[in-house]
């Protein structure tokens, strides 16, 4: 069972960003929508930073020496195109020396109400022994995220995987916890109670990719 952290479980500024992401009267401002996802990526990254390995160092200032710490883990920040790009940028704002990885995948309608997951492209460096952060704004069923992770794992076995989402469903969280095969932690800004018949999160916020970048054909 992987660890689960929910950012808005306690009162903090994340609630403001989540409220604006959900609000249809604000969603029409794409720049603001993207920035709120970016902010959640930054806040969740700060929480992740508390779990990393550090070493003690001395920093020479113009006036003396300051004892400090620095991260020793090698990080790879990854995301699923296209909707994940704003959160990915938020993570990279915090871990600015990290490597990057990308997965291109999409879901299509299968017969009935089934959802079919398709993956077209994976790009990352060697992940052996690295700490991988996989950022995606919506964790619905969890199936597309695990498929993306499986694609990334073809490039090595990470030390730990941190899965990050703005909005998750309880079902999706449970699916990830029960099916992930590597050491992992889940970092969610908010968790919603259900999915509808089309596997959209309820109450959720809609299609994050379209709200970030416009409708696709």
Tab-separated table of C-alpha atoms in Angstrom:
chain	number	residue	atom	x	y	z
A	1	UNK	CA	0.000	0.000	0.000
A	2	UNK	CA	1.460	3.358	-1.055
A	3	UNK	CA	1.404	6.442	1.184
A	4	UNK	CA	-1.320	9.043	0.536
A	5	UNK	CA	-1.054	12.786	1.234
A	6	UNK	CA	-4.037	15.121	0.598
A	7	UNK	CA	-3.108	18.806	0.496
A	8	UNK	CA	-6.525	20.334	1.265
A	9	UNK	CA	-7.277	17.960	4.141
A	10	UNK	CA	-6.331	20.864	6.389
A	11	UNK	CA	-7.036	24.557	5.881
A	12	UNK	CA	-4.407	26.197	3.667
A	13	UNK	CA	-4.086	28.383	0.578
A	14	UNK	CA	-4.417	25.364	-1.740
A	15	UNK	CA	-8.185	25.571	-1.216
A	16	UNK	CA	-8.238	28.937	-3.004
A	17	UNK	CA	-6.491	27.503	-6.039
A	18	UNK	CA	-8.703	24.413	-6.106
A	19	UNK	CA	-11.855	26.566	-5.806
A	20	UNK	CA	-10.810	28.646	-8.796
A	21	UNK	CA	-9.988	25.549	-10.835
A	22	UNK	CA	-13.513	24.233	-10.239
A	23	UNK	CA	-15.391	27.513	-10.788
A	24	UNK	CA	-16.822	27.763	-14.361
A	25	UNK	CA	-16.850	31.570	-14.166
A	26	UNK	CA	-13.061	31.550	-13.623
A	27	UNK	CA	-12.171	28.546	-15.805
A	28	UNK	CA	-12.604	30.682	-18.939
A	29	UNK	CA	-9.355	32.469	-18.042
A	30	UNK	CA	-6.912	29.870	-19.392
A	31	UNK	CA	-3.822	31.644	-18.086
A	32	UNK	CA	-5.268	31.709	-14.581
A	33	UNK	CA	-6.336	28.052	-14.839
A	34	UNK	CA	-2.828	27.006	-15.895
A	35	UNK	CA	-1.243	29.128	-13.174
A	36	UNK	CA	-3.412	27.547	-10.472
A	37	UNK	CA	-2.318	24.079	-11.588
A	38	UNK	CA	1.270	25.324	-11.558
A	39	UNK	CA	0.823	26.624	-8.004
A	40	UNK	CA	-0.512	23.271	-6.820
A	41	UNK	CA	2.499	21.618	-8.423
A	42	UNK	CA	4.738	23.941	-6.415
A	43	UNK	CA	2.922	23.334	-3.118
A	44	UNK	CA	2.919	19.556	-3.535
A	45	UNK	CA	6.595	19.640	-4.520
A	46	UNK	CA	7.423	21.423	-1.272
A	47	UNK	CA	5.694	18.616	0.630
A	48	UNK	CA	7.584	16.002	-1.397
A	49	UNK	CA	10.859	17.789	-0.610
A	50	UNK	CA	10.420	16.855	3.067
A	51	UNK	CA	10.736	13.155	2.167
A	52	UNK	CA	13.968	13.360	0.149
A	53	UNK	CA	17.488	12.517	1.272
A	54	UNK	CA	19.882	15.339	2.190
A	55	UNK	CA	23.485	15.793	3.223
A	56	UNK	CA	25.062	18.445	5.415
A	57	UNK	CA	27.178	21.069	3.661
A	58	UNK	CA	28.944	24.335	4.467
A	59	UNK	CA	28.153	27.360	2.292
A	60	UNK	CA	30.836	30.037	2.067
A	61	UNK	CA	29.246	33.491	2.200
A	62	UNK	CA	31.099	36.819	1.740
A	63	UNK	CA	31.250	37.112	5.546
A	64	UNK	CA	31.622	33.572	6.833
A	65	UNK	CA	30.445	29.976	6.618
A	66	UNK	CA	26.820	28.881	6.909
A	67	UNK	CA	26.001	25.242	7.730
A	68	UNK	CA	23.184	23.955	5.544
A	69	UNK	CA	21.782	20.895	3.732
A	70	UNK	CA	21.385	19.951	0.085
A	71	UNK	CA	19.321	17.289	-1.670
A	72	UNK	CA	21.285	14.186	-2.619
A	73	UNK	CA	18.525	12.367	-4.516
A	74	UNK	CA	18.613	12.557	-8.306
A	75	UNK	CA	15.172	13.628	-9.500
A	76	UNK	CA	13.303	13.130	-12.760
A	77	UNK	CA	10.128	15.182	-13.249
A	78	UNK	CA	7.700	13.521	-15.650
A	79	UNK	CA	4.236	14.245	-16.979
A	80	UNK	CA	1.560	13.071	-19.394
A	81	UNK	CA	1.039	15.350	-22.375
A	82	UNK	CA	-0.762	17.709	-22.763
A	83	UNK	CA	-2.809	18.394	-19.647
A	84	UNK	CA	0.081	17.716	-17.271
A	85	UNK	CA	2.312	20.518	-18.549
A	86	UNK	CA	1.264	23.270	-16.074
A	87	UNK	CA	1.734	21.026	-13.011
A	88	UNK	CA	5.003	19.759	-14.500
A	89	UNK	CA	6.195	23.372	-14.719
A	90	UNK	CA	5.238	23.930	-11.087
A	91	UNK	CA	7.317	20.934	-10.020
A	92	UNK	CA	10.227	22.098	-12.151
A	93	UNK	CA	10.013	25.564	-10.576
A	94	UNK	CA	10.868	23.894	-7.253
A	95	UNK	CA	13.238	21.155	-8.409
A	96	UNK	CA	14.944	23.219	-11.092
A	97	UNK	CA	17.953	20.927	-11.524
A	98	UNK	CA	15.863	17.811	-12.174
A	99	UNK	CA	15.845	15.865	-15.422
A	100	UNK	CA	12.564	15.506	-17.315
A	101	UNK	CA	10.488	12.788	-18.935
A	102	UNK	CA	7.326	12.852	-21.044
A	103	UNK	CA	4.558	10.429	-21.965
A	104	UNK	CA	2.030	10.989	-24.757
A	105	UNK	CA	-1.143	9.037	-24.099
A	106	UNK	CA	-4.858	9.524	-24.569
A	107	UNK	CA	-8.101	7.795	-23.793
A	108	UNK	CA	-10.737	6.944	-26.390
A	109	UNK	CA	-14.253	5.641	-26.143
A	110	UNK	CA	-14.658	1.893	-26.487
A	111	UNK	CA	-17.998	0.069	-26.963
A	112	UNK	CA	-20.479	0.839	-24.213
A	113	UNK	CA	-19.109	3.048	-21.462
A	114	UNK	CA	-15.659	1.483	-21.444
A	115	UNK	CA	-12.584	3.678	-21.798
A	116	UNK	CA	-9.618	2.580	-23.880
A	117	UNK	CA	-6.157	3.895	-22.993
A	118	UNK	CA	-3.653	4.466	-25.792
A	119	UNK	CA	0.034	5.339	-25.356
A	120	UNK	CA	2.045	6.686	-28.280
A	121	UNK	CA	5.327	8.072	-26.981
A	122	UNK	CA	7.678	7.881	-23.991
A	123	UNK	CA	10.853	9.933	-23.553
A	124	UNK	CA	13.097	9.936	-20.497
A	125	UNK	CA	16.632	9.203	-19.433
A	126	UNK	CA	17.803	6.283	-17.293
A	127	UNK	CA	15.611	6.060	-14.186
A	128	UNK	CA	17.683	3.536	-12.225
A	129	UNK	CA	17.989	4.694	-8.610
A	130	UNK	CA	16.320	8.041	-9.358
A	131	UNK	CA	13.376	9.649	-7.586
A	132	UNK	CA	10.608	10.066	-10.156
A	133	UNK	CA	7.791	12.596	-9.823
A	134	UNK	CA	4.855	11.911	-12.166
A	135	UNK	CA	2.498	14.902	-12.357
A	136	UNK	CA	-0.980	14.771	-13.916
A	137	UNK	CA	-3.846	17.124	-13.010
A	138	UNK	CA	-6.636	14.515	-12.962
A	139	UNK	CA	-6.423	11.010	-11.482
A	140	UNK	CA	-9.734	9.457	-12.536
A	141	UNK	CA	-9.641	5.667	-12.935
A	142	UNK	CA	-5.862	5.565	-12.467
A	143	UNK	CA	-5.463	3.272	-15.482
A	144	UNK	CA	-3.903	5.817	-17.846
A	145	UNK	CA	-1.480	6.952	-15.162
A	146	UNK	CA	-0.313	3.415	-14.439
A	147	UNK	CA	0.064	2.781	-18.171
A	148	UNK	CA	2.216	5.913	-18.435
A	149	UNK	CA	4.296	4.779	-15.473
A	150	UNK	CA	4.781	1.340	-17.034
A	151	UNK	CA	6.092	3.047	-20.145
A	152	UNK	CA	8.546	5.108	-18.091
A	153	UNK	CA	9.741	2.069	-16.137
A	154	UNK	CA	11.076	0.556	-19.346
A	155	UNK	CA	13.895	3.086	-18.857
A	156	UNK	CA	14.935	1.803	-15.428
A	157	UNK	CA	13.857	1.043	-11.878
A	158	UNK	CA	13.493	4.178	-9.746
A	159	UNK	CA	14.310	4.463	-6.064
A	160	UNK	CA	10.839	5.894	-5.435
A	161	UNK	CA	7.906	7.248	-7.450
A	162	UNK	CA	5.851	10.240	-6.322
A	163	UNK	CA	2.484	10.501	-8.099
A	164	UNK	CA	0.965	13.975	-8.044
A	165	UNK	CA	-2.514	15.155	-9.058
A	166	UNK	CA	-4.687	18.224	-8.526
A	167	UNK	CA	-7.973	16.305	-8.340
A	168	UNK	CA	-8.295	12.544	-7.808
A	169	UNK	CA	-11.200	10.169	-7.362
A	170	UNK	CA	-11.365	7.782	-4.426
A	171	UNK	CA	-11.621	4.936	-6.942
A	172	UNK	CA	-8.519	6.073	-8.798
A	173	UNK	CA	-6.490	6.389	-5.610
A	174	UNK	CA	-7.546	2.896	-4.541
A	175	UNK	CA	-6.680	1.472	-7.978
A	176	UNK	CA	-3.174	2.948	-7.878
A	177	UNK	CA	-2.564	1.764	-4.325
A	178	UNK	CA	-3.656	-1.782	-5.179
A	179	UNK	CA	-1.850	-2.131	-8.510
A	180	UNK	CA	1.389	-0.140	-8.440
A	181	UNK	CA	4.476	-2.382	-8.417
A	182	UNK	CA	7.212	0.028	-7.284
A	183	UNK	CA	7.754	2.001	-4.030
A	184	UNK	CA	5.424	4.981	-4.366
A	185	UNK	CA	3.654	7.841	-2.629
A	186	UNK	CA	0.508	9.656	-3.761
A	187	UNK	CA	0.253	13.430	-3.416
A	188	UNK	CA	-3.216	14.809	-4.126
A	189	UNK	CA	-4.450	18.362	-3.787
A	190	UNK	CA	-8.044	17.096	-3.413
A	191	UNK	CA	-9.859	13.752	-3.555
A	192	UNK	CA	-13.459	13.562	-4.844
A	193	UNK	CA	-15.921	10.785	-4.023
A	194	UNK	CA	-16.939	9.285	-7.351
A	195	UNK	CA	-16.714	8.801	-11.120
A	196	UNK	CA	-19.623	9.036	-13.544
A	197	UNK	CA	-20.447	6.506	-16.286
A	198	UNK	CA	-17.881	8.118	-18.600
A	199	UNK	CA	-15.151	7.923	-15.921
A	200	UNK	CA	-15.117	11.669	-15.249
A	201	UNK	CA	-14.447	12.772	-11.669
A	202	UNK	CA	-17.499	14.090	-9.794
A	203	UNK	CA	-17.631	16.937	-8.813
A	204	UNK	CA	-14.196	17.367	-10.456
A	205	UNK	CA	-13.666	20.354	-12.718
A	206	UNK	CA	-14.142	19.208	-16.329
A	207	UNK	CA	-11.493	18.465	-18.963
A	208	UNK	CA	-8.221	19.917	-17.637
A	209	UNK	CA	-6.455	19.700	-21.004
A	210	UNK	CA	-9.169	21.655	-22.796
A	211	UNK	CA	-9.356	24.224	-20.014
A	212	UNK	CA	-5.578	24.711	-20.179
A	213	UNK	CA	-5.102	24.815	-23.932
A	214	UNK	CA	-8.448	24.816	-25.762
A	215	UNK	CA	-10.628	22.120	-27.243
A	216	UNK	CA	-9.028	19.450	-29.405
A	217	UNK	CA	-10.475	17.805	-32.499
